[in-house]
């Protein structure tokens, strides 16, 4: 990459990616467009381009993760960055060190970017204001998970050809879901119609004000939607009885083949993972012909490559030629 953040014009996304709420539709479209040429890199025998050579990225994870952590790690390595993973469980956080002190020590080791997953809503924005490195939010509490929503948008656009006018229903534990919030912001900005479907206890107050209509029954959602984004119950964030039992939840809100068979057309099925098969989604649906759940995972690497590239000051117009470099 010829440009450096210090000498080039301001990066088109700004310094950090903390959520989709602050982004414009054109910034979201720019990320999706930039991801397209980077997707091809992962299909090569040697999956590497020298775009972020010399950059150091720290993946700082205070919560467990499979997909997001590995996807960022692959994206960084495929862009030739030097990457380090820090988990709170094996760092000095366990001795009481704060997030900011941890990050300042990383800064003292001359890093360039931090990818942060944290249990506290607002942690990524808090850190972004306090360190000069680029900060990317990999999920902060129940606030936002912007790169998950971006890869969901990429997958929808890839399948349908456009996002504008699509009817997308997010179904499940909306209350505790950062994926739902980022998807609602992203879909609405890109011109989709957005709905949510959940038990009353798992709907956040004011969800309609975010631009989503509400369905109380899966049957109504299935009749209306072009695509369902199915979310798991976040039992680890629940204190108290939000649903009578998992069996009861599956009976009333589970996405089953039987329910989908009543839809007027086949629905595209998305799920951010991890799935709880037999609770929010049945295996026949998750593994069925209309599921793009594993395609979402593949697309996640390209989308994260695009975010890293743009935040590092890469020129959007050069993304295609940069991705074509061996
Ligand atoms: N979709 C997602 O964030 O999965 P992980 O928690 O495994 O990263």
PDB file of C-alpha atoms and ligand atoms in Angstrom, residues 61 63-70 117 138-139 145 148 151 178-179 232 271-274 304, ligand 1:
ATOM      1  CA  UNK A  61     -10.523 -10.254  23.267  1.00  0.00           C
ATOM      2  CA  UNK A  63     -15.018 -12.407  25.706  1.00  0.00           C
ATOM      3  CA  UNK A  64     -14.940 -15.810  24.004  1.00  0.00           C
ATOM      4  CA  UNK A  65     -15.122 -15.918  20.207  1.00  0.00           C
ATOM      5  CA  UNK A  66     -14.577 -18.429  17.435  1.00  0.00           C
ATOM      6  CA  UNK A  67     -15.706 -16.812  14.177  1.00  0.00           C
ATOM      7  CA  UNK A  68     -14.815 -13.153  14.797  1.00  0.00           C
ATOM      8  CA  UNK A  69     -11.401 -13.847  16.320  1.00  0.00           C
ATOM      9  CA  UNK A  70     -10.318 -16.308  13.621  1.00  0.00           C
ATOM     10  CA  UNK A 117     -14.132  -7.550  21.832  1.00  0.00           C
ATOM     11  CA  UNK A 138     -15.445  -6.786  17.368  1.00  0.00           C
ATOM     12  CA  UNK A 139     -18.525  -6.709  19.625  1.00  0.00           C
ATOM     13  CA  UNK A 145     -21.010  -5.791  16.296  1.00  0.00           C
ATOM     14  CA  UNK A 148     -20.915  -8.990  11.694  1.00  0.00           C
ATOM     15  CA  UNK A 151     -20.780  -9.396   6.463  1.00  0.00           C
ATOM     16  CA  UNK A 178     -25.329  -6.390  19.390  1.00  0.00           C
ATOM     17  CA  UNK A 179     -25.752  -8.186  16.041  1.00  0.00           C
ATOM     18  CA  UNK A 232     -29.517 -17.433  19.526  1.00  0.00           C
ATOM     19  CA  UNK A 271     -27.385 -16.883  11.447  1.00  0.00           C
ATOM     20  CA  UNK A 272     -24.322 -15.124  12.917  1.00  0.00           C
ATOM     21  CA  UNK A 273     -23.363 -18.162  15.021  1.00  0.00           C
ATOM     22  CA  UNK A 274     -22.823 -19.809  17.353  1.00  0.00           C
ATOM     23  CA  UNK A 304     -12.763  -7.536   7.597  1.00  0.00           C
TER      24      UNK A 304
HETATM   25  N1  LIG B   1     -20.780 -14.185  15.163  1.00  0.00           N
HETATM   26  C1  LIG B   1     -19.902 -14.116  16.200  1.00  0.00           C
HETATM   27  O1  LIG B   1     -19.599 -13.045  16.715  1.00  0.00           O
HETATM   28  O2  LIG B   1     -19.397 -15.327  16.592  1.00  0.00           O
HETATM   29  P1  LIG B   1     -18.228 -15.487  17.656  1.00  0.00           P
HETATM   30  O3  LIG B   1     -18.782 -15.090  19.003  1.00  0.00           O
HETATM   31  O4  LIG B   1     -17.818 -16.931  17.605  1.00  0.00           O
HETATM   32  O5  LIG B   1     -17.115 -14.570  17.268  1.00  0.00           O
END
